[in-house]
mmCIF file of C-alpha atoms and ligand atoms in Angstrom:
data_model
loop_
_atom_site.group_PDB
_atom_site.id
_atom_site.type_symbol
_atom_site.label_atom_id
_atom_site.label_comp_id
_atom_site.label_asym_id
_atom_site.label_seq_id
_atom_site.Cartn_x
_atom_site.Cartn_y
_atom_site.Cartn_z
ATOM 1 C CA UNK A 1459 -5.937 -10.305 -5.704
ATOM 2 C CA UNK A 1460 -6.087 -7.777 -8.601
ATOM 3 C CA UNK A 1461 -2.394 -5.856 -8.371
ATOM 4 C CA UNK A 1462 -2.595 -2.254 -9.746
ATOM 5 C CA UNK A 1463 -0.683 -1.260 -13.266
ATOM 6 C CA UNK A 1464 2.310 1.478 -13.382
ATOM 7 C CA UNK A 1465 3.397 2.319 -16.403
ATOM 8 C CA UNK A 1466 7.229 3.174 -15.087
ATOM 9 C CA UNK A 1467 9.233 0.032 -15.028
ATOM 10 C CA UNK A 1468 10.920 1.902 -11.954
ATOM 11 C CA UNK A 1469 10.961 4.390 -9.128
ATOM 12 C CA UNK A 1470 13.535 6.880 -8.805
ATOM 13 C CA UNK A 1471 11.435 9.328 -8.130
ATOM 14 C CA UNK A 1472 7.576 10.681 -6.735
ATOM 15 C CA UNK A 1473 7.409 12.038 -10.089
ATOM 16 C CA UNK A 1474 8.264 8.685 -11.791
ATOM 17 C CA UNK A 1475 4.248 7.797 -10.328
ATOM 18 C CA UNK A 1476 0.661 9.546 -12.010
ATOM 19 C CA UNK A 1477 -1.723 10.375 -9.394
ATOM 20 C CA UNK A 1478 -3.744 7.822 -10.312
ATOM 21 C CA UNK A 1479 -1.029 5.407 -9.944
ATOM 22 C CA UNK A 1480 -0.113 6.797 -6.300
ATOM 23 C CA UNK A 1481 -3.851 6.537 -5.287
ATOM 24 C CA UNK A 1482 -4.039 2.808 -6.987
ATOM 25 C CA UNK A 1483 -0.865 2.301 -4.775
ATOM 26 C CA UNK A 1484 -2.377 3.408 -1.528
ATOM 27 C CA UNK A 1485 -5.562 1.315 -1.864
ATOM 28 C CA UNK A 1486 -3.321 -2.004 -2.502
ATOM 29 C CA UNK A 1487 -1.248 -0.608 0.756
ATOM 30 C CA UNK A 1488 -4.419 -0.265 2.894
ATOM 31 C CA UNK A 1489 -5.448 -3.785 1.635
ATOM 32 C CA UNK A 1490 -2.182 -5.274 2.380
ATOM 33 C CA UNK A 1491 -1.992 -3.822 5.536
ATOM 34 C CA UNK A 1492 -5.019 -4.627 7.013
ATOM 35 C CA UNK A 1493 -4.251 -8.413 5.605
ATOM 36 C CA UNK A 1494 -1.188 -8.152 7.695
ATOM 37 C CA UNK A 1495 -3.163 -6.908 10.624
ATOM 38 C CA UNK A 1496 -5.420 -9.926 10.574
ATOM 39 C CA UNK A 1497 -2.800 -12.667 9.666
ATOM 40 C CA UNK A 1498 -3.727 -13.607 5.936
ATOM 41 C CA UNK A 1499 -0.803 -14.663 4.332
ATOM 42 C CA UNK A 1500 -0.871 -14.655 0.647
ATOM 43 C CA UNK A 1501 2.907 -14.850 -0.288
ATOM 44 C CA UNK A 1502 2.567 -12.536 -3.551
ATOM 45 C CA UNK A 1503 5.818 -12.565 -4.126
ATOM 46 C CA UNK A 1504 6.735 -16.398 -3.381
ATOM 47 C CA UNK A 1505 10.307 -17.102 -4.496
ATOM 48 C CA UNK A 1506 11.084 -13.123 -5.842
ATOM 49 C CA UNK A 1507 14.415 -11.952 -4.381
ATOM 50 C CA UNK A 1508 15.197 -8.082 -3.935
ATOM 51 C CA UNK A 1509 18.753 -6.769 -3.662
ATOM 52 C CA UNK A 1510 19.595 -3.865 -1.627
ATOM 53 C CA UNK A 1511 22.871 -1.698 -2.249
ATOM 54 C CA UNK A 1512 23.287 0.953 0.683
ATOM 55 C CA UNK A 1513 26.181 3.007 -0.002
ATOM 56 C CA UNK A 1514 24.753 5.469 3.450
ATOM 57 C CA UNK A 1515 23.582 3.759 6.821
ATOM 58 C CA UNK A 1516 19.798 2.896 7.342
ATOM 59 C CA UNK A 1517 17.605 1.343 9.663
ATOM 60 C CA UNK A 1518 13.791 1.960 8.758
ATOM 61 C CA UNK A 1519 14.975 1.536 4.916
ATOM 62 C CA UNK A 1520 16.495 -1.600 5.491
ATOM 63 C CA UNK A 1521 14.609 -3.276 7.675
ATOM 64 C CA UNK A 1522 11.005 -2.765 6.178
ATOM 65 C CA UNK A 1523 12.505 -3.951 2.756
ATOM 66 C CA UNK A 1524 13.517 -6.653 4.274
ATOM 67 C CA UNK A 1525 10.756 -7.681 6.907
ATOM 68 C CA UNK A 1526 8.446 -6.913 3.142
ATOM 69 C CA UNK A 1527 10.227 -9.020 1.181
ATOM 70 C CA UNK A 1528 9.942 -11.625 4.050
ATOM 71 C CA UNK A 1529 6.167 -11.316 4.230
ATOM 72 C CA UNK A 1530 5.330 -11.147 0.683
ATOM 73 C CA UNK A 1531 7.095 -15.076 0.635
ATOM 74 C CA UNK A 1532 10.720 -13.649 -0.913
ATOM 75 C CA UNK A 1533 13.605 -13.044 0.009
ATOM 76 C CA UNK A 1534 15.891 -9.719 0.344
ATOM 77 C CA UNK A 1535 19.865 -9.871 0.510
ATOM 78 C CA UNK A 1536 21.368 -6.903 2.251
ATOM 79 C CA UNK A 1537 24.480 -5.287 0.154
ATOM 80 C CA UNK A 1538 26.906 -3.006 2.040
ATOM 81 C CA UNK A 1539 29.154 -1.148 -0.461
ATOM 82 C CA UNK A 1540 31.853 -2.077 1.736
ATOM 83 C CA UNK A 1541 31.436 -5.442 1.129
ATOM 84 C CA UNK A 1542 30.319 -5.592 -2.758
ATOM 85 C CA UNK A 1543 33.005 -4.972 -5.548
ATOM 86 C CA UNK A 1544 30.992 -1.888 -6.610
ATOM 87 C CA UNK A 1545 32.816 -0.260 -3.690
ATOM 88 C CA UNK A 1546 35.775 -1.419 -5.215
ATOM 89 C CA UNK A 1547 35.568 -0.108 -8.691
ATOM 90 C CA UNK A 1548 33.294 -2.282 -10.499
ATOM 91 C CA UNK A 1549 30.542 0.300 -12.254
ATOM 92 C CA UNK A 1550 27.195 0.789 -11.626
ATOM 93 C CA UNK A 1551 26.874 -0.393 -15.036
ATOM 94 C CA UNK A 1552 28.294 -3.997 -14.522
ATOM 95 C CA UNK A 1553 26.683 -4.135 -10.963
ATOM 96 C CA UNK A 1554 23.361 -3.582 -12.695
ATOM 97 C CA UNK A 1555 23.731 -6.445 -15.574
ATOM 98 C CA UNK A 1556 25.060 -9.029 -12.830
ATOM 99 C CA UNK A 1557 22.502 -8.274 -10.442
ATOM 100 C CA UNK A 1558 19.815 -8.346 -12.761
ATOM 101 C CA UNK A 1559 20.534 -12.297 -13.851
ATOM 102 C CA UNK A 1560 19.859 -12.929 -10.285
ATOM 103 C CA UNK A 1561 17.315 -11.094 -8.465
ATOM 104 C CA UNK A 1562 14.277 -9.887 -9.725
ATOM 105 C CA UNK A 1563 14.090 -5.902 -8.272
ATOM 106 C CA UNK A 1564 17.187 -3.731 -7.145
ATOM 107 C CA UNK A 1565 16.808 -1.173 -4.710
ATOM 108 C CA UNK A 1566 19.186 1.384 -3.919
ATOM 109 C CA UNK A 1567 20.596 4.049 -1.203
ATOM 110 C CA UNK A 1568 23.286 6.141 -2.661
ATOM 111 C CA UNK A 1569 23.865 9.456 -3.081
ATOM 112 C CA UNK A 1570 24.290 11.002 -6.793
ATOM 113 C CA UNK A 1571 20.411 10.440 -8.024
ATOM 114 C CA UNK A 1572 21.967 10.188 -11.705
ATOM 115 C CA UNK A 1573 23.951 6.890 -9.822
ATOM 116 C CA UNK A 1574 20.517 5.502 -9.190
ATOM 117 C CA UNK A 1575 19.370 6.651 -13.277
ATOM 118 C CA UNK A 1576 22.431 4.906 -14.514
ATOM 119 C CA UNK A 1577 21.751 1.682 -12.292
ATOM 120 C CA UNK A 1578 17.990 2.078 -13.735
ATOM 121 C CA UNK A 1579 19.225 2.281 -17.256
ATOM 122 C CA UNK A 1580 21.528 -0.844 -17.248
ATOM 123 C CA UNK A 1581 18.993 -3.235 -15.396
ATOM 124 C CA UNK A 1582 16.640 -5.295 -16.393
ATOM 125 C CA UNK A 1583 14.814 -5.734 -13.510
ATOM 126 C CA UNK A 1584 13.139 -2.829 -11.783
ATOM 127 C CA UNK A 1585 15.622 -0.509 -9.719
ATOM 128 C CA UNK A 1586 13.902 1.141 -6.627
ATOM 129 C CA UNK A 1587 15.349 4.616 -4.870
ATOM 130 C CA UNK A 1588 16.068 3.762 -1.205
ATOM 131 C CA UNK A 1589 17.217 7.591 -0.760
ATOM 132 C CA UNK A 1590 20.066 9.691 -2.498
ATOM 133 C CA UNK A 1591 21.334 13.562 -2.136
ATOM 134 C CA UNK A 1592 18.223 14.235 -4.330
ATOM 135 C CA UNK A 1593 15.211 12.284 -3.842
ATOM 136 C CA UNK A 1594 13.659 9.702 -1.266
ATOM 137 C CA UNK A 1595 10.364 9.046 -2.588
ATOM 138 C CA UNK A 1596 9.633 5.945 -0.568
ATOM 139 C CA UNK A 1597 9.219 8.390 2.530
ATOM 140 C CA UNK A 1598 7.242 10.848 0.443
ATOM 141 C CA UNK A 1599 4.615 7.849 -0.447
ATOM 142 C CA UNK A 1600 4.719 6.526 2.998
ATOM 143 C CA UNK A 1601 3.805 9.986 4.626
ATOM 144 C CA UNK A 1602 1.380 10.740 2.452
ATOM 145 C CA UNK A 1603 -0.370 7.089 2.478
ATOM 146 C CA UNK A 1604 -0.376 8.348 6.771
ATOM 147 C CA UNK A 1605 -2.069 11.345 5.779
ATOM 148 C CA UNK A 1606 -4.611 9.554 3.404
ATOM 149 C CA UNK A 1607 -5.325 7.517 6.680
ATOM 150 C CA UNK A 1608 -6.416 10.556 8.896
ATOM 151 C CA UNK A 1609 -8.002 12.511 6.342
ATOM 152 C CA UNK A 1610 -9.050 10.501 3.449
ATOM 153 C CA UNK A 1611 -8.032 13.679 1.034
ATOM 154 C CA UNK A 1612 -5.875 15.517 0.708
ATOM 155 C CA UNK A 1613 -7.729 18.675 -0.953
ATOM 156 C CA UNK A 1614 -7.234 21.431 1.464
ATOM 157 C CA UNK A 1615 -4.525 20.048 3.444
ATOM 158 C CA UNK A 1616 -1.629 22.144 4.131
ATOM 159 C CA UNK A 1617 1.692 20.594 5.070
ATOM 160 C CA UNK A 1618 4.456 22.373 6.103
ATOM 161 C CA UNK A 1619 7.686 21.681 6.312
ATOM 162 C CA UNK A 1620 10.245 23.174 8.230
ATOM 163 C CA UNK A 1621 14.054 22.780 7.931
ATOM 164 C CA UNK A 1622 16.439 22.133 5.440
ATOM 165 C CA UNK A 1623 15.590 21.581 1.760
ATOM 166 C CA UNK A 1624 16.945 18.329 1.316
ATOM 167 C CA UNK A 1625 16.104 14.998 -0.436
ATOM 168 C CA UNK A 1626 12.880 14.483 1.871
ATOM 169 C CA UNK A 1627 11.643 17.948 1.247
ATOM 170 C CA UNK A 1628 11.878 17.738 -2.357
ATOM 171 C CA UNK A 1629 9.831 14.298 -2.421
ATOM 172 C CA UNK A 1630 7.080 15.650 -0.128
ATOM 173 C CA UNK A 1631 7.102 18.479 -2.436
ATOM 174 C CA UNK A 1632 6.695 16.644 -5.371
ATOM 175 C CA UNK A 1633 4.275 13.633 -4.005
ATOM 176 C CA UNK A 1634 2.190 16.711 -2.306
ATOM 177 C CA UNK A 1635 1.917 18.676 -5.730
ATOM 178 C CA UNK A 1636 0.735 15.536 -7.900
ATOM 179 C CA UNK A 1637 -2.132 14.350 -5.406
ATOM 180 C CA UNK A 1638 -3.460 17.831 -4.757
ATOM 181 C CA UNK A 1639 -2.330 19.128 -1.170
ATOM 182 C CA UNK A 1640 -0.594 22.100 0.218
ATOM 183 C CA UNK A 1641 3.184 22.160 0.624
ATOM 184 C CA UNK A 1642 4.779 24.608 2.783
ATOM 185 C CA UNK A 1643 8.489 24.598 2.899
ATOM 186 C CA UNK A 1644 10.008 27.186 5.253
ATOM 187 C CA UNK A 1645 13.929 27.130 5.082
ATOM 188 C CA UNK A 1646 16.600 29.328 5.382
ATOM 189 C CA UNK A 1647 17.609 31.164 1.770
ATOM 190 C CA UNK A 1648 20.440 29.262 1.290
ATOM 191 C CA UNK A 1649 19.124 25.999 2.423
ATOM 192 C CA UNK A 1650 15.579 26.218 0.069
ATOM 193 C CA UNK A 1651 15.114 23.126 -1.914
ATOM 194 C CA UNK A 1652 16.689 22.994 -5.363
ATOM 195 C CA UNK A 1653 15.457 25.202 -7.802
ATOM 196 C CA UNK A 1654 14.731 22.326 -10.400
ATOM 197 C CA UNK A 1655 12.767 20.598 -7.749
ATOM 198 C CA UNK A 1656 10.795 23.510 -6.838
ATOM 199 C CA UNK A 1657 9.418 24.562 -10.535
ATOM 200 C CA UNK A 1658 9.021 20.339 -11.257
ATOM 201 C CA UNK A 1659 7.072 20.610 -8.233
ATOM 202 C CA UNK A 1660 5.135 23.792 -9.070
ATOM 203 C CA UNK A 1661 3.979 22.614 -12.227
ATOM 204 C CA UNK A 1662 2.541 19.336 -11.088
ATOM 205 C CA UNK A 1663 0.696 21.407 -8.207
ATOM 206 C CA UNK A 1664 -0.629 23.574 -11.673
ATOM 207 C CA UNK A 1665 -1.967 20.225 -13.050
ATOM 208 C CA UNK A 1666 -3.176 18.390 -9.974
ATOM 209 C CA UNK A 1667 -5.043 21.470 -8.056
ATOM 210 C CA UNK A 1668 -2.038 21.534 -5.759
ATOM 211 C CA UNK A 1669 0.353 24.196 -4.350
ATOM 212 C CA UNK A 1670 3.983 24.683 -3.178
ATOM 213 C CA UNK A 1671 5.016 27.994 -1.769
ATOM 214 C CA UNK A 1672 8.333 28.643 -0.217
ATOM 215 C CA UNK A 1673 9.083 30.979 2.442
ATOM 216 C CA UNK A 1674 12.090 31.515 4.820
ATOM 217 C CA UNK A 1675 9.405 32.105 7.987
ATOM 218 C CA UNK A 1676 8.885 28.829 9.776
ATOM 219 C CA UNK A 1677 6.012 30.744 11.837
ATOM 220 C CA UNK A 1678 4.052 31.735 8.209
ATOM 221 C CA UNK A 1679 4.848 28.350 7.094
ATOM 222 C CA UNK A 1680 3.144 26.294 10.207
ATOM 223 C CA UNK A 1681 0.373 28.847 10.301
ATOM 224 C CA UNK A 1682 -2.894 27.126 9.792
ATOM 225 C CA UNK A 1683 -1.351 23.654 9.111
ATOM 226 C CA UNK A 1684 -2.634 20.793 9.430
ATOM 227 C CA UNK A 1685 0.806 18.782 9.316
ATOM 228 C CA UNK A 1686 3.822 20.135 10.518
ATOM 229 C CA UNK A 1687 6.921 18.055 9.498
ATOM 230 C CA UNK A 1688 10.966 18.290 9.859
ATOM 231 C CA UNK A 1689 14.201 16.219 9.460
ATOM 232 C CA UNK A 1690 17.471 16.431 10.720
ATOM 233 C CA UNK A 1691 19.530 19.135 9.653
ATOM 234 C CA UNK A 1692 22.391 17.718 8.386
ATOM 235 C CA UNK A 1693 21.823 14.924 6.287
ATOM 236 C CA UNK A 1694 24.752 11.854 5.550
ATOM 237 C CA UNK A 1695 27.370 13.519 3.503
ATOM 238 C CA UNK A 1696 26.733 16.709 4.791
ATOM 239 C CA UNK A 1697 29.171 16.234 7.335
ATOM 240 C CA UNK A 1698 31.077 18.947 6.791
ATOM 241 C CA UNK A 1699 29.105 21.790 6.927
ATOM 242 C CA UNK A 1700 27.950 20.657 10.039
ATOM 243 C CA UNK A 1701 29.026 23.590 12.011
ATOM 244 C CA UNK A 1702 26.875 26.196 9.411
ATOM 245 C CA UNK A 1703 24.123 24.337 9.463
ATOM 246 C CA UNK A 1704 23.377 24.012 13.375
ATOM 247 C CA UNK A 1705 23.940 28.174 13.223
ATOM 248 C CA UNK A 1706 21.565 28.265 10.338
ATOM 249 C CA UNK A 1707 18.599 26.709 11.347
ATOM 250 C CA UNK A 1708 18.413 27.592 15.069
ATOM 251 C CA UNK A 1709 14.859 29.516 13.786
ATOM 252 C CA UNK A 1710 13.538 26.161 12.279
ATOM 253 C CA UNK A 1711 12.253 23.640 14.645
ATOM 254 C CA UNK A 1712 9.534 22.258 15.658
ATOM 255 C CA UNK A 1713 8.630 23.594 19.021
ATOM 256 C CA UNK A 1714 5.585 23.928 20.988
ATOM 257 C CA UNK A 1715 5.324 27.419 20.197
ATOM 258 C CA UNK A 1716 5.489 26.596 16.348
ATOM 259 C CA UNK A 1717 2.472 23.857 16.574
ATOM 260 C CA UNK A 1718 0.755 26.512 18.373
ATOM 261 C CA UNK A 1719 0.190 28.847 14.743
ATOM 262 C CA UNK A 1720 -0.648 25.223 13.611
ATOM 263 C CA UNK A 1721 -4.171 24.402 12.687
ATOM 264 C CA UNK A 1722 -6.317 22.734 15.851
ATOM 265 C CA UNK A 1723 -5.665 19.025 15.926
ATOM 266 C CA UNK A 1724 -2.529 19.806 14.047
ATOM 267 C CA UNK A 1725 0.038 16.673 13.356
ATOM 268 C CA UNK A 1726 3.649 16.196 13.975
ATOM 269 C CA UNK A 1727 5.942 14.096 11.536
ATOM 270 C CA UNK A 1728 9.332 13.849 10.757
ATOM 271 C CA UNK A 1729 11.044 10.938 8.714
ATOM 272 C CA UNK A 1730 13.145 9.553 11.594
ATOM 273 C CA UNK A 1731 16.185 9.317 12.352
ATOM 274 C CA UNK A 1732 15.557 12.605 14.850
ATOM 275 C CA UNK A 1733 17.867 14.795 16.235
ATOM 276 C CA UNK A 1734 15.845 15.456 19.447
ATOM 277 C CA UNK A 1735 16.480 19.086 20.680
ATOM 278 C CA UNK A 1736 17.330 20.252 17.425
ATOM 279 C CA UNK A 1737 15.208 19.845 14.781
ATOM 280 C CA UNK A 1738 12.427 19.189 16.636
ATOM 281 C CA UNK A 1739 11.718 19.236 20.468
ATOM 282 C CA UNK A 1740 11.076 15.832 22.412
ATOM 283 C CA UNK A 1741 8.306 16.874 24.427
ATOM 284 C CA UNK A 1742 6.625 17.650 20.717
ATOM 285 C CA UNK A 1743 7.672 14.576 18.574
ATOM 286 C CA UNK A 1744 6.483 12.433 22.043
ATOM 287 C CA UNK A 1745 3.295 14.232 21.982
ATOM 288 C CA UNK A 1746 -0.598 12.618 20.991
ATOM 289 C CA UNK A 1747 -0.080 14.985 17.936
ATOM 290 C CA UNK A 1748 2.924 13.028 16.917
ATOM 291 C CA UNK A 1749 2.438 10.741 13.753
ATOM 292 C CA UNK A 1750 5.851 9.939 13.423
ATOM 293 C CA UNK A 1751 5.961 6.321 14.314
ATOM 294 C CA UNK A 1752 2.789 4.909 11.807
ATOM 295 C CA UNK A 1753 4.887 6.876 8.752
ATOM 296 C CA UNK A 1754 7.582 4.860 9.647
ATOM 297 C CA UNK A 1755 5.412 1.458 10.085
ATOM 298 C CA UNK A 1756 3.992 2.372 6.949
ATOM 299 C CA UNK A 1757 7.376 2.532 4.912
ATOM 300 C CA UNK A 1758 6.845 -1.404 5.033
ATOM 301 C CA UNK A 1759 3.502 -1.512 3.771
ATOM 302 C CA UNK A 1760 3.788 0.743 1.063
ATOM 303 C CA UNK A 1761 6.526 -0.740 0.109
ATOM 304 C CA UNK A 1762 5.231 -4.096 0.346
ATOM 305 C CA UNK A 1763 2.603 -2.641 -2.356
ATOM 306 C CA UNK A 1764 5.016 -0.588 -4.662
ATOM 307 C CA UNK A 1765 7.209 -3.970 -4.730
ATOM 308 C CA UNK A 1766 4.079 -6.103 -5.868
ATOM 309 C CA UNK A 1767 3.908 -3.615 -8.316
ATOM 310 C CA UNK A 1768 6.646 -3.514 -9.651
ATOM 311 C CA UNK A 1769 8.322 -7.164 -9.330
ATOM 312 C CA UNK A 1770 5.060 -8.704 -10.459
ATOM 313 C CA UNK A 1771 4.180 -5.821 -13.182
ATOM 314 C CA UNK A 1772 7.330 -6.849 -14.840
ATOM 315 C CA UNK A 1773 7.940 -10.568 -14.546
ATOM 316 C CA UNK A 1774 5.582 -12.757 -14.383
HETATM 317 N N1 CP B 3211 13.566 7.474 7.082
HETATM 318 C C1 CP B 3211 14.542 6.651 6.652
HETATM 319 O O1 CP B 3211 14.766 6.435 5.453
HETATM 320 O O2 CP B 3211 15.230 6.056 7.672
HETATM 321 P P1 CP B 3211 16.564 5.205 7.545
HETATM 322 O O3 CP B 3211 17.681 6.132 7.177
HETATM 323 O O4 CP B 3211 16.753 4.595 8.909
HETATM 324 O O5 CP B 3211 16.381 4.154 6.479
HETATM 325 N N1 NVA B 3212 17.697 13.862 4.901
HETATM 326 C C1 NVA B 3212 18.159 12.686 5.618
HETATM 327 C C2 NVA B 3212 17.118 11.617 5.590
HETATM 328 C C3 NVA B 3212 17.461 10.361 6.322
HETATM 329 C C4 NVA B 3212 16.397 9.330 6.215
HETATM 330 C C5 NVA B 3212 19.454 12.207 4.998
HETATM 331 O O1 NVA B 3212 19.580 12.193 3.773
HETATM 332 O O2 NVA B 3212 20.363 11.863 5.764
#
């Protein structure tokens, strides 16, 4: 089976990918899928092991890294900070040397993106971002690999998100300005995606026939979209400003009033885990328009594909 080329050794972020390399990534996806879907086992990755750091809670993250590793014919080993020495002192530094003379990809959920860089710098193996404070750009290629299923382009589609700028914003901003859609992103002032982010994205959407536009009306956002998409408002670590946060986005949800500025045939997603009756109503998110289960079946095949890549890419 012929295994696409990507010139970064790892993926810490959408922008780490060409668009080339994304759209290479979502044919091997669609192949590996529908492999899966008929039974063919091929065990690409016979004898590989993956290690898996999560410093924040997960369950789509961890189990289709796992379940991936499983299928491709390797193995994945679960680390909880609590119970590795890294949440004990040892540095990211060390933890990335020792971990690289035994497994043969690291992938990571943390929180301070430049954690994830400095794990990237001191392995030799390739270091995947599992989600921090900054970037999740697993999500970002699943989603759009569920897009590039219903619409086989994404020239002319607009996306819009509605909610909080966080980590999942900024990677749909990003993935969305390199292959060429329409982002979007309706938050409130002080909860618009980082400013770095948002000119990185801008001038990918420049080069790639894309474009990002923020706006703090969720009703101009939605208008005319063909995706409408939203996670929870307070994301892990947030904690705190809980209390702000609920007050601050009461205006941006997904309701059945919002989808209804939405383009005809207009689709629902949202990264899961959901806050029903906040973020986005239940009666919308368990609607036919709602996409949000196949983005998260699709974390495992994309990864399954982006872990080929990479593990095979490198070593063998
Ligand atoms: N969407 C996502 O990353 O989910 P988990 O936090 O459950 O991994
Ligand atoms: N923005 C959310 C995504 C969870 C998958 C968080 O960081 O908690």
């Amino acid at each position: 089976m012929k295994i696409p080329n990507m010139a970064s050794k790892h993926l810490l972020t959408v922008s780490d990918l060409t668009q080339k390399e994304i759209l290479a990534l979502f044919k091997f996806t669609a192949k590996l899928k529908a492999m899966h879907k008929a039974r063919q086992r091929h065990d690409l990755l016979k004898g590989k092991v993956l290690a898996m750091i999560f410093e924040k809670s997960s369950t789509r993250t961890r189990v289709s890294f796992e379940v991936g590793m499983f299928q491709l014919g390797g193995h994945a080993l679960f680390l909880s900070k609590d119970d590795i020495q890294l949440g004990r002192g040892e540095t990211i530094a060390d933890t990335a040397r020792v971990l690289s003379r035994y497994v043969d990809a690291i992938m990571i959920r943390t929180f301070e993106q430049e954690k994830a860089e400095e794990l990237a710098h001191h392995s030799s193996v390739p270091v995947i971002n599992g989600l921090t404070d900054t970037h999740h750009p697993c999500q970002a290629l699943a989603d759009f690999f569920t897009i590039f299923e219903c619409n086989k382009t994404f020239k002319g589609i607009k996306i819009a998100y509605i909610g909080d700028g966080n980590n999942v914003a900024h990677s749909l901003m990003l993935c969305g300005a390199i292959l060429g859609a329409h982002v979007a992103v309706a938050t409130p002032k002080q909860y618009r995606p980082a400013d770095f982010v948002t000119e990185e994205a801008m001038i990918l959407a420049q080069k790639n026939g894309g474009h990002i536009e923020l706006t703090t009306d969720a009703r101009e956002a939605a208008k005319d979209a063909h995706y409408l998409y939203t996670d929870v408002w307070v994301s892990m670590g947030q904690e705190k400003d809980k209390e702000n946060k609920l007050a601050a986005f009461r205006e941006y949800r997904i309701t059945k009033d919002l989808l209804s500025q939405a383009a005809q045939g207009c689709k629902i997603m949202h990264c899961l885990p959901a806050h029903r009756g906040e973020e986005i109503e239940s009666e919308v998110m368990d609607s036919e328009a709602s996409i949000v289960f196949d983005q998260a079946e699709n974390r495992l095949h994309v990864q399954k594909a982006l872990l080929t890549i990479l593990i095979r890419g490198h070593h063998s």
